[in-house]
CSV table of C-alpha atoms in Angstrom, one decimal:
chain,number,residue,atom,x,y,z
A,1,UNK,CA,21.6,-13.7,6.1
A,2,UNK,CA,19.9,-16.6,4.5
A,3,UNK,CA,18.1,-15.3,1.5
A,4,UNK,CA,20.1,-13.2,-1.0
A,5,UNK,CA,18.0,-9.7,-1.6
A,6,UNK,CA,21.0,-8.2,-3.3
A,7,UNK,CA,21.1,-10.3,-6.7
A,8,UNK,CA,19.2,-7.8,-9.8
A,9,UNK,CA,16.8,-10.0,-11.4
A,10,UNK,CA,15.7,-8.1,-14.9
A,11,UNK,CA,11.8,-8.0,-14.9
A,12,UNK,CA,12.0,-6.4,-18.4
A,13,UNK,CA,10.0,-9.2,-20.9
A,14,UNK,CA,8.0,-10.4,-18.2
A,15,UNK,CA,4.8,-8.3,-19.2
A,16,UNK,CA,5.7,-6.1,-15.8
A,17,UNK,CA,3.7,-3.0,-15.9
A,18,UNK,CA,6.7,-1.4,-14.0
A,19,UNK,CA,9.6,-2.3,-16.2
A,20,UNK,CA,7.6,-3.0,-19.6
A,21,UNK,CA,5.5,-0.2,-19.5
A,22,UNK,CA,8.4,2.1,-18.2
A,23,UNK,CA,10.3,0.8,-21.5
A,24,UNK,CA,7.5,0.8,-23.7
A,25,UNK,CA,6.7,4.9,-22.5
A,26,UNK,CA,10.3,6.3,-21.7
A,27,UNK,CA,12.9,3.7,-23.1
A,28,UNK,CA,14.6,1.3,-22.4
A,29,UNK,CA,17.4,2.8,-20.4
A,30,UNK,CA,14.9,3.7,-17.2
A,31,UNK,CA,15.8,2.7,-14.2
A,32,UNK,CA,12.2,1.9,-12.3
A,33,UNK,CA,11.8,3.2,-8.7
A,34,UNK,CA,8.0,4.1,-9.3
A,35,UNK,CA,5.1,1.3,-9.0
A,36,UNK,CA,4.8,-0.2,-5.7
A,37,UNK,CA,5.9,-4.2,-6.0
A,38,UNK,CA,9.2,-4.9,-5.6
A,39,UNK,CA,11.9,-5.8,-7.4
A,40,UNK,CA,13.1,-8.7,-5.4
A,41,UNK,CA,12.1,-12.5,-5.6
A,42,UNK,CA,9.4,-13.6,-3.4
A,43,UNK,CA,10.1,-16.1,-0.6
A,44,UNK,CA,11.3,-19.6,-2.0
A,45,UNK,CA,9.0,-21.8,0.0
A,46,UNK,CA,6.1,-19.6,-2.2
A,47,UNK,CA,8.4,-20.2,-5.5
A,48,UNK,CA,8.5,-23.6,-5.2
A,49,UNK,CA,4.9,-23.8,-4.1
A,50,UNK,CA,3.9,-22.5,-7.3
A,51,UNK,CA,6.2,-24.4,-9.4
A,52,UNK,CA,4.9,-27.6,-8.2
A,53,UNK,CA,1.3,-26.3,-8.7
A,54,UNK,CA,2.3,-25.2,-12.5
A,55,UNK,CA,3.7,-29.1,-12.9
A,56,UNK,CA,0.3,-30.5,-12.1
A,57,UNK,CA,-0.8,-29.3,-15.6
A,58,UNK,CA,-4.5,-29.2,-14.8
A,59,UNK,CA,-5.2,-25.3,-14.5
A,60,UNK,CA,-9.2,-25.8,-14.0
A,61,UNK,CA,-11.5,-23.6,-12.1
A,62,UNK,CA,-10.8,-23.4,-8.2
A,63,UNK,CA,-12.6,-22.4,-4.9
A,64,UNK,CA,-11.6,-21.7,-1.3
A,65,UNK,CA,-11.9,-24.1,1.0
A,66,UNK,CA,-10.7,-24.8,5.3
A,67,UNK,CA,-7.1,-24.4,4.7
A,68,UNK,CA,-7.4,-20.6,3.1
A,69,UNK,CA,-9.6,-19.4,5.7
A,70,UNK,CA,-7.6,-20.7,8.9
A,71,UNK,CA,-4.3,-19.8,6.9
A,72,UNK,CA,-5.8,-16.1,6.6
A,73,UNK,CA,-6.5,-16.4,10.6
A,74,UNK,CA,-3.4,-17.9,11.0
A,75,UNK,CA,-1.9,-14.8,10.0
A,76,UNK,CA,-4.1,-12.0,11.6
A,77,UNK,CA,-4.0,-13.2,15.1
A,78,UNK,CA,-0.1,-13.9,14.6
A,79,UNK,CA,1.1,-10.9,13.1
A,80,UNK,CA,-1.6,-8.2,15.0
A,81,UNK,CA,-3.2,-10.5,17.7
A,82,UNK,CA,-6.9,-10.3,16.2
A,83,UNK,CA,-8.8,-13.2,16.3
A,84,UNK,CA,-11.3,-13.9,13.7
A,85,UNK,CA,-14.1,-16.2,12.5
A,86,UNK,CA,-13.6,-17.8,9.5
A,87,UNK,CA,-17.1,-16.8,8.3
A,88,UNK,CA,-16.0,-12.9,8.3
A,89,UNK,CA,-13.6,-13.3,5.5
A,90,UNK,CA,-14.3,-12.4,2.2
A,91,UNK,CA,-12.0,-13.3,-0.8
A,92,UNK,CA,-11.6,-10.6,-3.4
A,93,UNK,CA,-9.0,-10.1,-6.0
A,94,UNK,CA,-7.5,-6.9,-5.4
A,95,UNK,CA,-8.5,-4.4,-2.8
A,96,UNK,CA,-9.1,-2.2,-5.1
A,97,UNK,CA,-12.1,-3.9,-6.9
A,98,UNK,CA,-13.6,-4.5,-3.0
A,99,UNK,CA,-13.2,-0.6,-2.6
A,100,UNK,CA,-14.6,0.1,-5.9
A,101,UNK,CA,-18.0,-2.5,-5.1
A,102,UNK,CA,-18.2,-1.3,-1.3
A,103,UNK,CA,-18.8,2.3,-2.8
A,104,UNK,CA,-21.0,1.2,-5.3
A,105,UNK,CA,-23.0,-1.1,-2.7
A,106,UNK,CA,-23.3,1.0,0.1
A,107,UNK,CA,-23.4,4.9,-1.2
A,108,UNK,CA,-25.0,6.3,-3.3
A,109,UNK,CA,-24.4,9.0,-6.6
A,110,UNK,CA,-23.4,11.9,-5.2
A,111,UNK,CA,-22.8,11.1,-1.9
A,112,UNK,CA,-19.7,11.8,0.0
A,113,UNK,CA,-16.5,10.0,0.7
A,114,UNK,CA,-13.5,11.3,2.7
A,115,UNK,CA,-10.0,10.2,1.8
A,116,UNK,CA,-6.7,11.6,3.5
A,117,UNK,CA,-4.5,13.5,1.0
A,118,UNK,CA,-1.7,13.1,-0.1
A,119,UNK,CA,-3.7,10.0,-1.3
A,120,UNK,CA,-2.9,6.8,-3.2
A,121,UNK,CA,-4.7,7.3,-6.4
A,122,UNK,CA,-6.1,4.5,-7.4
A,123,UNK,CA,-8.7,4.5,-4.0
A,124,UNK,CA,-9.4,8.0,-4.6
A,125,UNK,CA,-9.9,7.5,-8.2
A,126,UNK,CA,-12.2,5.1,-7.2
A,127,UNK,CA,-14.8,7.5,-5.8
A,128,UNK,CA,-15.0,9.9,-9.1
A,129,UNK,CA,-15.3,6.6,-11.3
A,130,UNK,CA,-18.5,5.6,-9.3
A,131,UNK,CA,-19.6,9.0,-9.4
A,132,UNK,CA,-19.3,9.9,-5.5
A,133,UNK,CA,-18.3,13.0,-4.4
A,134,UNK,CA,-14.4,12.8,-3.2
A,135,UNK,CA,-13.8,15.1,0.0
A,136,UNK,CA,-10.1,15.5,0.4
A,137,UNK,CA,-9.1,16.5,4.0
A,138,UNK,CA,-5.2,16.9,3.6
A,139,UNK,CA,-2.8,15.9,6.1
A,140,UNK,CA,-0.6,18.7,7.9
A,141,UNK,CA,2.9,18.4,7.9
A,142,UNK,CA,4.3,19.2,11.3
A,143,UNK,CA,8.0,19.4,11.8
A,144,UNK,CA,8.8,16.9,9.6
A,145,UNK,CA,5.9,14.0,10.1
A,146,UNK,CA,2.1,14.0,8.7
A,147,UNK,CA,-0.9,14.6,11.3
A,148,UNK,CA,-4.5,13.9,10.8
A,149,UNK,CA,-6.3,17.7,10.5
A,150,UNK,CA,-9.1,16.6,13.0
A,151,UNK,CA,-10.7,19.9,12.8
A,152,UNK,CA,-10.6,20.1,9.1
A,153,UNK,CA,-12.4,16.4,9.3
A,154,UNK,CA,-15.1,16.9,11.6
A,155,UNK,CA,-15.9,19.9,9.1
A,156,UNK,CA,-16.5,17.3,6.4
A,157,UNK,CA,-18.0,15.3,8.6
A,158,UNK,CA,-20.8,17.2,9.9
A,159,UNK,CA,-21.4,18.3,6.5
A,160,UNK,CA,-22.1,14.8,5.3
A,161,UNK,CA,-19.8,11.8,4.5
A,162,UNK,CA,-20.7,8.4,4.2
A,163,UNK,CA,-17.4,6.9,4.0
A,164,UNK,CA,-14.1,7.0,5.6
A,165,UNK,CA,-11.5,5.6,2.7
A,166,UNK,CA,-8.6,5.2,5.5
A,167,UNK,CA,-5.4,3.7,4.3
A,168,UNK,CA,-3.3,2.6,7.1
A,169,UNK,CA,0.0,2.8,7.1
A,170,UNK,CA,-0.7,5.5,4.7
A,171,UNK,CA,0.5,5.4,1.7
A,172,UNK,CA,2.6,7.9,0.6
A,173,UNK,CA,3.6,9.5,3.8
A,174,UNK,CA,4.1,6.3,5.5
A,175,UNK,CA,2.7,7.4,8.8
A,176,UNK,CA,1.5,4.7,11.1
A,177,UNK,CA,-1.8,6.1,12.6
A,178,UNK,CA,-1.3,5.3,16.2
A,179,UNK,CA,-4.2,3.6,18.7
A,180,UNK,CA,-5.0,7.2,19.8
A,181,UNK,CA,-5.3,8.9,16.2
A,182,UNK,CA,-7.5,5.7,15.0
A,183,UNK,CA,-9.8,6.0,18.2
A,184,UNK,CA,-10.5,9.7,17.4
A,185,UNK,CA,-11.4,8.9,13.9
A,186,UNK,CA,-13.5,5.5,14.9
A,187,UNK,CA,-15.2,8.5,17.4
A,188,UNK,CA,-16.3,10.8,13.9
A,189,UNK,CA,-17.1,7.8,11.8
A,190,UNK,CA,-19.8,6.5,15.2
A,191,UNK,CA,-20.9,10.2,15.8
A,192,UNK,CA,-21.7,10.9,12.1
A,193,UNK,CA,-22.4,7.8,11.4
A,194,UNK,CA,-19.9,6.8,8.4
A,195,UNK,CA,-18.5,3.5,7.4
A,196,UNK,CA,-14.8,2.5,7.5
A,197,UNK,CA,-12.9,0.7,4.8
A,198,UNK,CA,-9.3,0.8,5.9
A,199,UNK,CA,-6.8,-0.3,3.4
A,200,UNK,CA,-4.1,-2.3,5.4
A,201,UNK,CA,-2.1,-4.0,2.6
A,202,UNK,CA,1.1,-2.3,3.9
A,203,UNK,CA,0.9,-3.3,7.5
A,204,UNK,CA,3.2,-5.8,7.3
A,205,UNK,CA,6.0,-3.3,7.0
A,206,UNK,CA,6.2,-1.3,10.1
A,207,UNK,CA,9.3,0.1,11.5
A,208,UNK,CA,11.0,0.5,14.5
A,209,UNK,CA,9.4,1.9,17.6
A,210,UNK,CA,5.7,2.1,15.8
A,211,UNK,CA,3.0,-0.6,15.7
A,212,UNK,CA,0.3,-1.4,13.8
A,213,UNK,CA,-3.7,-1.5,15.1
A,214,UNK,CA,-6.2,-2.4,13.2
A,215,UNK,CA,-9.1,-0.3,13.5
A,216,UNK,CA,-11.6,-2.9,14.1
A,217,UNK,CA,-9.9,-4.2,16.9
A,218,UNK,CA,-10.9,-0.9,18.9
A,219,UNK,CA,-14.4,-2.1,20.1
A,220,UNK,CA,-17.4,-3.5,18.8
A,221,UNK,CA,-19.3,-1.4,17.9
A,222,UNK,CA,-16.3,0.5,15.8
A,223,UNK,CA,-16.1,-3.0,14.0
A,224,UNK,CA,-19.7,-3.0,13.1
A,225,UNK,CA,-18.9,-0.3,10.9
A,226,UNK,CA,-15.9,-1.0,9.8
A,227,UNK,CA,-14.1,-3.4,6.6
A,228,UNK,CA,-11.0,-4.3,7.0
A,229,UNK,CA,-8.8,-5.0,3.6
A,230,UNK,CA,-6.0,-7.3,3.9
A,231,UNK,CA,-3.6,-9.0,1.2
A,232,UNK,CA,-0.2,-11.1,1.0
A,233,UNK,CA,0.5,-8.8,-2.7
A,234,UNK,CA,3.0,-6.3,-0.5
A,235,UNK,CA,4.4,-8.4,2.1
A,236,UNK,CA,5.6,-11.2,-0.1
A,237,UNK,CA,5.4,-9.4,-3.7
A,238,UNK,CA,2.3,-11.7,-5.0
A,239,UNK,CA,0.3,-9.0,-6.5
A,240,UNK,CA,-0.2,-10.3,-10.0
A,241,UNK,CA,-1.6,-13.6,-8.4
A,242,UNK,CA,-4.6,-11.3,-7.3
A,243,UNK,CA,-5.9,-12.5,-3.6
A,244,UNK,CA,-6.8,-10.0,-1.0
A,245,UNK,CA,-8.7,-10.9,2.4
A,246,UNK,CA,-11.5,-8.8,3.1
A,247,UNK,CA,-12.8,-8.8,6.6
A,248,UNK,CA,-16.0,-7.7,7.4
A,249,UNK,CA,-17.5,-8.5,11.2
A,250,UNK,CA,-21.0,-7.5,10.3
A,251,UNK,CA,-23.2,-9.6,8.9
A,252,UNK,CA,-25.2,-7.6,7.4
A,253,UNK,CA,-22.7,-5.7,5.2
A,254,UNK,CA,-20.7,-8.8,4.7
A,255,UNK,CA,-23.6,-10.8,2.9
A,256,UNK,CA,-24.2,-6.8,1.0
A,257,UNK,CA,-20.7,-6.8,-0.5
A,258,UNK,CA,-20.7,-11.2,-0.9
A,259,UNK,CA,-24.0,-10.4,-3.0
A,260,UNK,CA,-21.6,-7.3,-5.1
A,261,UNK,CA,-18.9,-9.4,-5.9
A,262,UNK,CA,-21.5,-12.1,-7.3
A,263,UNK,CA,-22.9,-9.6,-9.6
A,264,UNK,CA,-19.4,-8.3,-10.8
A,265,UNK,CA,-19.0,-12.4,-11.7
A,266,UNK,CA,-16.1,-12.7,-9.0
A,267,UNK,CA,-16.0,-15.7,-7.6
A,268,UNK,CA,-12.7,-18.2,-8.1
A,269,UNK,CA,-9.7,-17.4,-6.8
A,270,UNK,CA,-6.7,-18.1,-9.8
A,271,UNK,CA,-5.2,-21.6,-9.7
A,272,UNK,CA,-1.9,-20.4,-8.0
A,273,UNK,CA,-3.1,-17.6,-5.7
A,274,UNK,CA,-4.6,-19.6,-2.7
A,275,UNK,CA,-1.5,-22.3,-2.5
A,276,UNK,CA,0.9,-19.4,-2.5
A,277,UNK,CA,-1.3,-17.1,0.3
A,278,UNK,CA,-1.3,-20.4,2.3
A,279,UNK,CA,2.3,-21.0,2.0
A,280,UNK,CA,3.1,-17.3,2.5
A,281,UNK,CA,1.0,-17.1,5.5
A,282,UNK,CA,2.1,-20.4,7.3
A,283,UNK,CA,5.9,-20.9,6.3
A,284,UNK,CA,7.9,-17.7,5.8
A,285,UNK,CA,8.3,-16.0,8.5
A,286,UNK,CA,11.8,-15.9,8.4
A,287,UNK,CA,11.8,-15.1,5.2
A,288,UNK,CA,10.0,-11.9,5.9
A,289,UNK,CA,12.1,-11.5,9.0
A,290,UNK,CA,14.9,-10.9,6.7
A,291,UNK,CA,13.0,-8.6,4.4
A,292,UNK,CA,12.5,-5.9,7.0
A,293,UNK,CA,15.8,-5.9,8.1
A,294,UNK,CA,17.2,-5.6,4.4
A,295,UNK,CA,14.5,-2.7,3.5
A,296,UNK,CA,15.6,-1.0,6.7
A,297,UNK,CA,18.8,-0.8,5.4
A,298,UNK,CA,17.8,0.3,2.4
A,299,UNK,CA,15.6,3.3,4.0
A,300,UNK,CA,18.7,4.1,5.9
A,301,UNK,CA,21.1,3.5,2.8
A,302,UNK,CA,18.9,5.9,0.8
A,303,UNK,CA,19.1,8.7,4.0
A,304,UNK,CA,22.1,8.5,4.4
A,305,UNK,CA,23.4,8.9,0.5
A,306,UNK,CA,20.5,11.9,0.2
A,307,UNK,CA,22.1,13.7,3.0
A,308,UNK,CA,25.4,13.4,1.8
A,309,UNK,CA,24.9,13.8,-1.9
A,310,UNK,CA,21.4,15.7,-2.2
A,311,UNK,CA,20.9,17.3,1.5
A,312,UNK,CA,18.3,19.7,0.1
A,313,UNK,CA,15.7,16.9,-0.5
A,314,UNK,CA,14.2,16.1,2.9
A,315,UNK,CA,13.0,12.3,3.1
A,316,UNK,CA,9.7,12.0,5.6
A,317,UNK,CA,10.6,9.6,7.8
A,318,UNK,CA,8.6,6.5,7.2
A,319,UNK,CA,7.1,5.2,9.9
A,320,UNK,CA,5.8,1.9,7.7
A,321,UNK,CA,5.7,0.5,3.9
A,322,UNK,CA,8.7,0.6,2.1
A,323,UNK,CA,8.4,3.7,0.1
A,324,UNK,CA,9.6,6.8,0.7
A,325,UNK,CA,7.8,10.0,0.5
A,326,UNK,CA,10.5,13.1,-0.5
A,327,UNK,CA,10.4,16.4,-0.2
A,328,UNK,CA,11.8,17.8,-3.4
A,329,UNK,CA,10.8,21.9,-2.9
A,330,UNK,CA,14.3,23.1,-2.2
A,331,UNK,CA,15.4,22.1,-6.2
A,332,UNK,CA,11.2,23.8,-7.6
A,333,UNK,CA,7.8,23.4,-5.9
A,334,UNK,CA,7.1,22.8,-9.9
A,335,UNK,CA,6.7,19.1,-10.9
A,336,UNK,CA,8.0,19.7,-14.7
A,337,UNK,CA,11.2,20.8,-13.2
A,338,UNK,CA,11.5,17.8,-10.7
A,339,UNK,CA,10.5,15.3,-14.4
A,340,UNK,CA,12.9,17.1,-16.1
A,341,UNK,CA,15.5,16.6,-13.8
A,342,UNK,CA,14.9,12.9,-12.2
A,343,UNK,CA,13.1,11.4,-15.6
A,344,UNK,CA,14.5,12.8,-18.5
A,345,UNK,CA,18.2,13.8,-17.1
A,346,UNK,CA,18.6,11.1,-14.5
A,347,UNK,CA,16.5,8.4,-16.6
A,348,UNK,CA,14.7,7.2,-13.6
A,349,UNK,CA,11.4,6.9,-12.8
A,350,UNK,CA,9.7,7.7,-9.7
A,351,UNK,CA,6.4,8.3,-8.5
A,352,UNK,CA,5.6,12.1,-9.0
A,353,UNK,CA,3.4,13.9,-6.2
A,354,UNK,CA,0.6,15.0,-8.0
A,355,UNK,CA,-0.7,11.5,-8.8
A,356,UNK,CA,-1.0,11.5,-5.2
A,357,UNK,CA,-3.3,14.9,-5.3
A,358,UNK,CA,-2.4,18.4,-5.8
A,359,UNK,CA,-1.5,18.6,-2.3
A,360,UNK,CA,1.7,15.8,-3.4
A,361,UNK,CA,3.4,19.2,-6.0
A,362,UNK,CA,6.9,18.9,-5.2
A,363,UNK,CA,7.5,15.7,-3.9
A,364,UNK,CA,7.8,12.2,-5.0
A,365,UNK,CA,7.5,9.1,-4.5
A,366,UNK,CA,10.5,6.5,-4.1
A,367,UNK,CA,10.4,2.4,-4.2
A,368,UNK,CA,13.0,1.0,-1.9
A,369,UNK,CA,11.6,-2.6,-2.0
A,370,UNK,CA,15.1,-3.3,-4.2
A,371,UNK,CA,18.4,-4.2,-4.6
A,372,UNK,CA,20.7,-2.0,-3.5
A,373,UNK,CA,23.1,-1.8,-6.1
A,374,UNK,CA,19.6,-0.6,-8.5
A,375,UNK,CA,19.0,1.9,-5.5
A,376,UNK,CA,22.5,3.2,-5.8
A,377,UNK,CA,22.4,3.5,-9.7
A,378,UNK,CA,19.3,4.9,-9.3
A,379,UNK,CA,20.6,8.0,-7.0
A,380,UNK,CA,24.2,8.0,-8.5
A,381,UNK,CA,22.0,9.2,-11.6
A,382,UNK,CA,20.0,11.4,-9.6
A,383,UNK,CA,22.9,13.1,-8.1
A,384,UNK,CA,24.8,13.7,-11.2
A,385,UNK,CA,22.3,15.7,-12.4
A,386,UNK,CA,21.4,17.3,-9.3
A,387,UNK,CA,20.2,21.1,-9.8
A,388,UNK,CA,21.9,22.1,-6.8
A,389,UNK,CA,24.9,20.4,-7.2
A,390,UNK,CA,26.6,24.1,-7.5
A,391,UNK,CA,25.6,24.8,-3.8
A,392,UNK,CA,27.2,21.7,-2.3
C-alpha cells in the first residue's frame, strides 16, 4: 500500500475531544474507540496544502469562491452521479449546526420531528434543544439486519410530523438504505407533507455489495422537499476544520436557510477549511480507495477476533460507515455491567448503547477507523476481562 495506515500516532496533548477528553475524565491509561473521528492521518496532499496555507502567516477572513463550489460539484458528480448547480450548495461549518437552524426555521415549537432509533444523539438532541417534540420510530432487528418499521412510521406521520431527520447511511447501525426504502420514506413525506433533512456524512464509506442513494435524486418532487447534508469531515478526517455542504434544490427553502445562517452570525469559513476541502475532493481519490480497503480489513479483523475470543457478542454486519454496532446482551442487558467490564476493568472507552437512545441498551458502538495495532490492544484488553470467558 502507498499509505501507512498502520502508523500509531498519539493524539494526546492536541486538545483532542476524543483522547484528551477521555484522559481527563477517565485516566491516561484508556484506549479510545468511541468518538467517530479516525485515528488516521488525513491525506498527505491535504496535510501539505494546510501546511502551505499555514506558512503564509496571515490568517485573515476568508470567503467562498468558484473553486469551492466546483470542487463540491465535482465530488457529488463523481461519487454519487448527482449533478447539482452551484447555487444549490450552501456552506455551513457543521452539519449539526445546519440541522439546528433548519429545525428552528422550518418548524414551530412543539411540532413533531421524526427520527429512526437508535440514532446519533446530537441530531436527536437538536430537536429537544429547539423545544420540538422528538418522535422516535424504532428500527426492527430482523435476522441480524435493521429494518425500518414503515407501519409505525406511517402511524406517526398520520398524527403529524413536520420533518423527518434521515441518517443515511445510518449511525450507529451501519445500514445503507436501499433505493426502495428511500422511495417509501419519500412517499410518506410527500403524502403527509414533511420536510426531509438527510445527514449523508458517512456516505463515502459504503461496503461491497451496497450502494448509497441520495434521496433527493429520486424525483423532482422529492428534491423540492429535501435538504442533503454532506461533508469531507468523516471521509478525510477533517472534522475540526469545520466545513459542510448543505445542498438545497428548492430556492425558497434555500433562501430561508441562508437567512437563518446570517441571523446566527455564520458566514465566513475558517482559514484552512476551503483549501483542505478543495484538495481532498480533487486530489485524494487513491488515498480514499486505500482507506476504504484498510477499514474493510479492520472490520474483518474485528469480526474474526470476536468470533474466536468473545463469540457471544454479535456484530451487526455493517453495510456502510467505519463504525460497528455490537450486541452485548449475552453478557448483560444492563449497561452498568458493560461499563464495568469494558471501561472500568478493560480500560477501553467505547460508545455505550443508551447514548443512542433507550433502545440501545445492551449494545456498544466501536470505531474501526484506527490503526490495527490499536484495535488489537483494545480487543485483547476486553477479552482478558470478558465476563463469559469461562464459557469458552
